Coordinates of C-alpha atoms in Angstrom, one line a residue:
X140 CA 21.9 43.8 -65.1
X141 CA 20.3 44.2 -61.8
X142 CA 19.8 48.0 -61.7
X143 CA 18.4 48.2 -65.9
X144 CA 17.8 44.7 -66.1
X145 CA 18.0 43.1 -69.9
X146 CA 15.2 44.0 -71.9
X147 CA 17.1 46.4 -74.3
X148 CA 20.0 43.9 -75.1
X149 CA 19.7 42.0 -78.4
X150 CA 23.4 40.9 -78.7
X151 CA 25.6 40.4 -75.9
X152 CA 28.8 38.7 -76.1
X153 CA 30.9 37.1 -73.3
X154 CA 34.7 36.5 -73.2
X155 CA 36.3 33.8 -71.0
X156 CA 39.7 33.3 -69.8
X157 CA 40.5 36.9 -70.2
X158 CA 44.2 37.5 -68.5
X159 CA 44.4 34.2 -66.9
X160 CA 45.3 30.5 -68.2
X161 CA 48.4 31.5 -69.8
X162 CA 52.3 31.8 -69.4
X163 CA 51.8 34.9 -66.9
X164 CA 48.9 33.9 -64.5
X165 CA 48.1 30.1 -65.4
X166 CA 45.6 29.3 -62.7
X167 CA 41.7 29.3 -63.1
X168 CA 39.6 31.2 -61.7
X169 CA 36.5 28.5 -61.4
X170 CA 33.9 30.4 -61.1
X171 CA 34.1 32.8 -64.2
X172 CA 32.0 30.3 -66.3
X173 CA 29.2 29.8 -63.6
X174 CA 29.2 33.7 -63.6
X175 CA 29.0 34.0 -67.4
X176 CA 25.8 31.1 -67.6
X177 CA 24.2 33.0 -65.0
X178 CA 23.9 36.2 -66.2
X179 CA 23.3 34.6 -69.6
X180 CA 19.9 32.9 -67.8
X181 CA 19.1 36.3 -66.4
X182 CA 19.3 37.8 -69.7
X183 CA 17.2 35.3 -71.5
X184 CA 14.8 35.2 -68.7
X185 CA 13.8 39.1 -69.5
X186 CA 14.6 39.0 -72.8
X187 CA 14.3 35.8 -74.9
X188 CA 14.8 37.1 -78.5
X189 CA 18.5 38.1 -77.2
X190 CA 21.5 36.8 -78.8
X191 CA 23.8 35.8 -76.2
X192 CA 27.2 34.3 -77.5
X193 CA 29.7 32.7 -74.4
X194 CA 33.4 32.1 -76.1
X195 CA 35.4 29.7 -74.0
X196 CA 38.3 27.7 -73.8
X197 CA 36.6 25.0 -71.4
X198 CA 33.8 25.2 -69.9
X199 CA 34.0 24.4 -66.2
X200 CA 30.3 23.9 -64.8
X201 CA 31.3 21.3 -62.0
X202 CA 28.6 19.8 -59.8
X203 CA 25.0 21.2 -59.4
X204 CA 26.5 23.6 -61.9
X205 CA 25.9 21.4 -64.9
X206 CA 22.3 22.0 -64.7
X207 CA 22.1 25.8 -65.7
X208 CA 24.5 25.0 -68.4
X209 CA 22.4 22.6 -70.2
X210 CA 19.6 24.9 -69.4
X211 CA 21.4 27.5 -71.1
X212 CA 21.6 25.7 -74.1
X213 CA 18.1 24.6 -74.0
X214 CA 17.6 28.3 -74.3
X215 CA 20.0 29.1 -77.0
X216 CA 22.6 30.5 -75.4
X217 CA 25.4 29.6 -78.1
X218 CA 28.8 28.6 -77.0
X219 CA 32.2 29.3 -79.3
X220 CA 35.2 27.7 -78.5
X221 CA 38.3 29.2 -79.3
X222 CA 41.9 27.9 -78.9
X223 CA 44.7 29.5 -76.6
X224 CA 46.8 30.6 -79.5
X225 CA 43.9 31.9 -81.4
X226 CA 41.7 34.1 -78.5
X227 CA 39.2 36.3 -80.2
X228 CA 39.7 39.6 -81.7
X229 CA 37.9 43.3 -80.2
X230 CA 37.8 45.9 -83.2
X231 CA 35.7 48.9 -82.0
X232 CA 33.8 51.1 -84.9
X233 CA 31.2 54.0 -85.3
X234 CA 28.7 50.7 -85.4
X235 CA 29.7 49.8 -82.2
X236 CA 31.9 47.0 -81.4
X237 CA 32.7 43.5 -83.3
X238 CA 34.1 40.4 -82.0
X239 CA 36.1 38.0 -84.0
X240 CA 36.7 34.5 -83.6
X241 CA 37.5 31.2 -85.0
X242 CA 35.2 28.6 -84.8
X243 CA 37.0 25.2 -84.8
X244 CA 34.1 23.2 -86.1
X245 CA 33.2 25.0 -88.7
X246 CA 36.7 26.1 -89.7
X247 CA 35.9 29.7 -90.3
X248 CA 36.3 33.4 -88.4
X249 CA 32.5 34.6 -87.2
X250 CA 32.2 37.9 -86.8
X251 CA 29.5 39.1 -84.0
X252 CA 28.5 42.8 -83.6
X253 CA 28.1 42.9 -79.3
X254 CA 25.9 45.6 -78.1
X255 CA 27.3 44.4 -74.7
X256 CA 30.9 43.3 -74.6
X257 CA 31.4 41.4 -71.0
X258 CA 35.2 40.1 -70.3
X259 CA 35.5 37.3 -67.6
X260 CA 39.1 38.2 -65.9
X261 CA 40.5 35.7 -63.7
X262 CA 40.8 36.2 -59.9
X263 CA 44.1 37.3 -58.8
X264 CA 45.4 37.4 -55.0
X265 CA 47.0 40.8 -55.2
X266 CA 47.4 41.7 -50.9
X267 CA 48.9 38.2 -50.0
X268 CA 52.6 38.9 -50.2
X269 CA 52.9 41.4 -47.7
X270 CA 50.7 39.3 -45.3
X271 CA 52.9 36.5 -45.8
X272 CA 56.0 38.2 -45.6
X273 CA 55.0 39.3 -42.0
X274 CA 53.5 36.2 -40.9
X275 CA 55.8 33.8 -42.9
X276 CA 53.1 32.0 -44.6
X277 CA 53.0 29.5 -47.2
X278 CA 52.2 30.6 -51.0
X279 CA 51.7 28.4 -54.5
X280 CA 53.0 30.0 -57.8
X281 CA 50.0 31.6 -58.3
X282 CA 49.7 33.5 -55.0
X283 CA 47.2 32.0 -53.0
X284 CA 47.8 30.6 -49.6
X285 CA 48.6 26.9 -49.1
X286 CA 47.3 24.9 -46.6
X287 CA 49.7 22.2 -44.4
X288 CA 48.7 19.1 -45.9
X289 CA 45.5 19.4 -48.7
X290 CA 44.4 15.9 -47.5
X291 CA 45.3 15.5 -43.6
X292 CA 45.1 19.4 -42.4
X293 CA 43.5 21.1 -45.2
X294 CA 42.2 24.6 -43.5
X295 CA 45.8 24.9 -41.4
X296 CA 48.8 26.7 -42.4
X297 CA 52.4 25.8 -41.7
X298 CA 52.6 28.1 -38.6
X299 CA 50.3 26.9 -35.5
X300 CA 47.1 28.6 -34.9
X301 CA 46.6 30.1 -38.2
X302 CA 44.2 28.9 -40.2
X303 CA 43.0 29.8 -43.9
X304 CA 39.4 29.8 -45.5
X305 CA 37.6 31.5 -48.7
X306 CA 39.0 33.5 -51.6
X307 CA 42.7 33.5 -49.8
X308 CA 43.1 30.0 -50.2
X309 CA 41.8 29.7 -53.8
X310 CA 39.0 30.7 -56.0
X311 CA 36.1 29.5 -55.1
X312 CA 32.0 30.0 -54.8
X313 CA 30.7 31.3 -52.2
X314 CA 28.9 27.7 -50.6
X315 CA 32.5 26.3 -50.8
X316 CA 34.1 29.6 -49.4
X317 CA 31.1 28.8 -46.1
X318 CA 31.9 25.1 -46.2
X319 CA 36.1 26.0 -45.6
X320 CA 35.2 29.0 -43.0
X321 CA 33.2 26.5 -40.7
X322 CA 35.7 24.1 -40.9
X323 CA 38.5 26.8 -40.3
X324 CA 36.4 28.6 -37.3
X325 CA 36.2 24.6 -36.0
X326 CA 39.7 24.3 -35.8
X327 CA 40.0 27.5 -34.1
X328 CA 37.6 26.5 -31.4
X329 CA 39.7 23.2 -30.3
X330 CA 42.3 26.0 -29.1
X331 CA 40.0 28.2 -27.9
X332 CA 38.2 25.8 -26.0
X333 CA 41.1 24.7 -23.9
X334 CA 42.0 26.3 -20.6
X335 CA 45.8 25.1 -21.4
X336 CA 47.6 24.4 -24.4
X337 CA 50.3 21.1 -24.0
X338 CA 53.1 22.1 -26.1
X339 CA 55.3 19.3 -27.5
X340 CA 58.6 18.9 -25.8
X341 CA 61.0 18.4 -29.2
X342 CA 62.0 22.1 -29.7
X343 CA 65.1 23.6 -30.7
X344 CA 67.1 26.1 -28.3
X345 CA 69.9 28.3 -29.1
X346 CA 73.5 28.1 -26.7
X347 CA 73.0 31.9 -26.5
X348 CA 76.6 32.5 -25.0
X349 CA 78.1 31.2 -28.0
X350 CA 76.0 32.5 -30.9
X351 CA 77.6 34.6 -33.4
X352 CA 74.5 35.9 -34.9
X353 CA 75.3 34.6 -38.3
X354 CA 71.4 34.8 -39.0
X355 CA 71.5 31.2 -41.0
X356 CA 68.8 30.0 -38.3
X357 CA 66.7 32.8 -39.5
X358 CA 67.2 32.6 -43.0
X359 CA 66.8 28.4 -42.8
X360 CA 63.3 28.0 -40.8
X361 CA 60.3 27.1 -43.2
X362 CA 57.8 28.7 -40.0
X363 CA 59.9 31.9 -39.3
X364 CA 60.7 31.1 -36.0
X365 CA 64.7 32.2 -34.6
X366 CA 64.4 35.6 -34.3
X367 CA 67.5 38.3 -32.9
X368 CA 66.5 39.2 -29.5
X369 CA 67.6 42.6 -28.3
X370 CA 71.1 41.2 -26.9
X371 CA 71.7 40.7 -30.5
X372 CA 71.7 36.8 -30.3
X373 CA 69.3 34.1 -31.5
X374 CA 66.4 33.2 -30.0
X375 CA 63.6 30.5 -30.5
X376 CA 60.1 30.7 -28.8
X377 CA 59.2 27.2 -27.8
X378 CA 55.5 27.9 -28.4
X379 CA 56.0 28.5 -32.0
X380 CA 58.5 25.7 -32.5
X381 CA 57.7 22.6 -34.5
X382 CA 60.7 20.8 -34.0
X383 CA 61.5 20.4 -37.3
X384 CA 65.1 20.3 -36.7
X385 CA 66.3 22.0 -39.7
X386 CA 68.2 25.2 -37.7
X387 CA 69.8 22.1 -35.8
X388 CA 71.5 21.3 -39.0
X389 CA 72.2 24.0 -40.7
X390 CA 73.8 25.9 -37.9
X391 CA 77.8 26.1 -38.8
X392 CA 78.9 26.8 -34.9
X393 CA 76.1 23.6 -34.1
X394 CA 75.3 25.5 -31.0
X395 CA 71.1 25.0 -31.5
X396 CA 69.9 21.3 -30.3
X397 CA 66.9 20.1 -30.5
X398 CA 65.0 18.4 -27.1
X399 CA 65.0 14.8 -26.9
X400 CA 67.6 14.5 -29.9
X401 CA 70.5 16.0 -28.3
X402 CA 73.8 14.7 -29.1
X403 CA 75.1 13.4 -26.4
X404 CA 71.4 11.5 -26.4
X405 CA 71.8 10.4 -29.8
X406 CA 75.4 9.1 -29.6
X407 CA 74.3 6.9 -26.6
X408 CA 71.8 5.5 -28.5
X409 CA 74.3 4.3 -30.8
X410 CA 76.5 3.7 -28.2
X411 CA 73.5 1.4 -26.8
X412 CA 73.1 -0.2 -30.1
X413 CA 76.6 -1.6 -31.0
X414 CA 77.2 -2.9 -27.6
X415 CA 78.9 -5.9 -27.9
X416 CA 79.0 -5.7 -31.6
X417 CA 82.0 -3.4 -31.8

């Protein structure tokens, strides 16, 4: 629309939802509609006579958004919706191509000829699962990075010192993908600011003489941390440790303590506690 602009189009026709929202890829892509009403403005704005048709499931125009979609209809743009179980039907001809589709108000199947055919196709994170299978990062059912706590650390990931902003986190416009890159470049600087990093002293650490390299460590930390060193027994960096505590429990030979919680610790404690009780 840029390049040839929109004077020549009399009937354009735009399809929502296309390959996302449904049992394969469920998630939506937000910004799909906000796309579709702007390039409906732009064409109505060079050519008015146009027939521009948006079909839609929902119409998400949150925000500042809501604006160009009521100005949209002021300019009669004309919005179909259609049902999941009922999308609308493509037939191609020596006309050119027709559109199909139920309208649910009036109970009927309109048929639109579409000089211009535009399909909105949902965003899809398609080069995340080999980042996170390096990395050992965090990812929702739809493929997108998740963040260590959406409320309380929203632009962190699990694994310290990694941070997540923009399109890799979720879809999003472009101000919100800014508004999540400042915050993650932020939390970067409060590392990068320091001269020297405190790490916390509740780690786990591996009895290396009598690990059997059974790999259940490895296999059992959310963060990716016990690694096989070159002696071919396990090893956790204390850097990248969150004391979690769960290769504490799951290891069969318990030969991996965790700082401050050992056992001989713990069983004083209790020891301590039913003095004079027992």
């Amino acid at each position: 629309l840029d390049l040839k602009g929109a004077s020549d189009l009399n009937d354009v026709v735009m399809i929502q939802c296309v390959g996302s929202r449904n049992d394969e890829f469920s998630n939506c892509s937000r910004i799909c509609c906000q796309s579709a009403i702007k390039n409906a403005l732009h064409i109505k704005e060079q050519n008015p006579e146009a027939n521009v048709y948006i079909l839609y499931r929902d119409i998400r125009t949150y925000g500042l958004m809501e604006a160009y979609y009521r100005e949209a209809r002021r300019l009669g743009v004309i919005f179909i919706r259609f049902r999941a179980d009922e999308p609308p039907r493509v037939e191609s001809s020596e006309e050119g191509v027709l559109v199909t589709v139920k309208d649910h108000v009036l109970q009927r199947d309109i048929q639109i000829p579409a000089g211009l055919l535009a399909l909105s196709a949902g965003m899809r994170p398609e080069d995340t699962e080999e980042l996170a299978s390096i990395i050992k990062l965090a990812r929702n059912q739809d493929g997108y990075f998740m963040e260590a706590h959406v409320k309380l650390r929203p632009v962190d990931m699990a694994g310290e010192g990694i941070f997540v902003c923009g399109t890799a986190h979720s879809p999003k416009l472009i101000s919100e993908a800014i508004s999540q890159a400042m915050a993650a470049a932020s939390r970067a600087a409060t590392f990068l600011s320091q001269s020297e990093i405190t790490l916390s002293v509740v780690t786990a650490k591996v009895d290396q003489e009598r690990c059997a390299s059974c790999l259940i460590c490895v296999r059992s930390c959310p963060y990716g941390v016990p690694k096989i060193n070159r002696d071919g027994v396990s090893e956790i960096d204390p850097a990248l440790c969150r004391g979690c505590g769960i290769c504490t429990a799951e290891c069969p030979a318990k030969i991996i303590e965790l700082n401050c919680y050992e056992d001989d610790q713990v069983m004083s404690k209790v020891d301590a506690l039913l003095e004079g009780v027992l």
